[in-house]
Coordinates of C-alpha atoms in Angstrom, one line a residue:
M1 CA -0.1 0.0 0.1
S2 CA 1.2 3.2 -0.7
N3 CA 0.7 6.7 0.9
A4 CA 1.7 9.0 -1.8
F5 CA 0.7 12.5 -1.8
V6 CA 2.1 13.5 -4.8
R7 CA 1.3 12.8 -8.5
S8 CA 3.7 10.3 -10.2
A9 CA 2.8 11.8 -13.6
I10 CA 2.6 15.8 -14.6
L11 CA -0.6 16.7 -16.0
A12 CA -0.7 19.0 -19.0
P13 CA -1.9 22.3 -19.0
E14 CA -5.4 23.3 -19.4
P15 CA -6.8 26.7 -20.8
P16 CA -8.5 28.7 -18.0
P17 CA -12.0 28.7 -17.7
S18 CA -13.7 31.0 -20.1
A19 CA -15.1 33.2 -16.8
E20 CA -11.3 33.9 -15.8
K21 CA -9.9 35.2 -19.5
G22 CA -10.9 37.9 -21.7
P23 CA -11.9 41.3 -21.7
V24 CA -15.2 40.9 -20.1
A25 CA -13.0 39.0 -17.0
W26 CA -10.8 42.1 -16.8
I27 CA -13.7 44.3 -16.5
R28 CA -15.4 42.5 -14.1
R29 CA -11.7 42.3 -12.3
N30 CA -10.7 45.6 -12.4
L31 CA -14.1 47.8 -12.7
L32 CA -16.6 46.1 -11.0
A33 CA -14.8 44.1 -8.2
T34 CA -16.8 46.1 -5.4
P35 CA -19.6 48.2 -5.5
K36 CA -17.2 51.2 -4.8
D37 CA -15.7 50.1 -8.1
I38 CA -18.9 50.2 -9.9
V39 CA -20.2 53.7 -9.0
L40 CA -16.7 55.1 -9.9
T41 CA -16.8 53.0 -13.3
I42 CA -20.2 54.4 -13.9
L43 CA -19.0 57.9 -12.9
A44 CA -16.2 58.1 -15.2
L45 CA -18.1 56.6 -17.9
V46 CA -20.8 59.4 -17.6
F47 CA -17.7 62.2 -17.4
V48 CA -16.4 60.7 -20.6
V49 CA -19.6 60.9 -22.4
W50 CA -20.6 64.5 -21.4
A51 CA -16.6 65.7 -22.1
L52 CA -17.1 63.9 -25.6
L53 CA -20.3 65.2 -26.3
H54 CA -19.5 68.6 -25.5
A55 CA -15.8 68.4 -27.2
L56 CA -17.8 67.4 -30.7
D57 CA -20.3 70.3 -30.3
W58 CA -17.3 72.5 -29.8
L59 CA -15.0 71.3 -32.4
F60 CA -17.6 70.4 -35.2
V61 CA -21.2 71.9 -34.7
E62 CA -20.8 75.3 -33.4
A63 CA -17.3 75.9 -35.3
V64 CA -16.5 78.5 -38.1
W65 CA -15.1 76.3 -40.8
S66 CA -14.2 79.2 -43.4
G67 CA -13.9 83.5 -43.2
P68 CA -11.9 85.9 -44.5
D69 CA -10.6 87.5 -41.3
R70 CA -11.2 87.0 -37.2
T71 CA -14.7 88.9 -37.4
F72 CA -16.1 85.5 -38.3
C73 CA -15.0 83.9 -35.2
A74 CA -15.3 86.4 -32.8
T75 CA -18.6 87.9 -30.7
A76 CA -19.9 91.1 -31.2
V77 CA -18.8 92.0 -27.9
Q78 CA -15.2 91.2 -29.4
G79 CA -16.0 93.0 -32.7
G80 CA -16.8 90.1 -34.4
I81 CA -20.5 88.8 -35.9
Q82 CA -21.0 86.0 -33.8
P83 CA -23.6 86.4 -30.8
D84 CA -22.1 87.0 -27.3
G85 CA -21.9 83.7 -25.6
W86 CA -20.8 82.1 -28.5
S87 CA -18.3 79.7 -28.3
G88 CA -16.6 77.2 -31.0
A89 CA -13.5 76.2 -32.9
C90 CA -12.2 78.5 -35.5
W91 CA -10.9 76.2 -38.1
A92 CA -10.5 79.6 -40.5
F93 CA -7.8 80.6 -38.1
V94 CA -6.0 77.0 -37.8
N95 CA -6.2 77.1 -41.8
A96 CA -4.7 80.6 -41.6
K97 CA -1.8 79.9 -39.2
F98 CA -1.2 76.2 -40.0
D99 CA 2.3 76.9 -41.1
Q100 CA 3.2 79.0 -37.8
F101 CA 1.9 76.3 -35.8
I102 CA 4.2 73.9 -37.4
F103 CA 6.9 75.8 -37.9
G104 CA 7.1 78.4 -35.5
R105 CA 7.8 82.1 -36.3
Y106 CA 11.0 81.8 -38.6
P107 CA 11.1 83.4 -42.1
L108 CA 9.0 82.0 -44.8
D109 CA 11.9 82.2 -47.7

């Protein structure tokens, strides 16, 4: 009779259970582990969605895409044509000053 407590043959490795691998398991383990983690994850997602919606609105919807001078991007108080309180990206200015953004104030010659 043998009283061995150790295997005599090595078993082949098996893949982990499907509940313990992949992106869903990572989310459960790192973002939804405790009630506090769940609340913080939901708050972070709400903030990210809010920030993205406002950024997209500012960047594309309320943006000025073309114009000959800065009055197209300025509010009435600033001497422009936009209503007071308006805010949006001024892509006309970015297009006009693009070389300066890339190269700085070096001479163009």
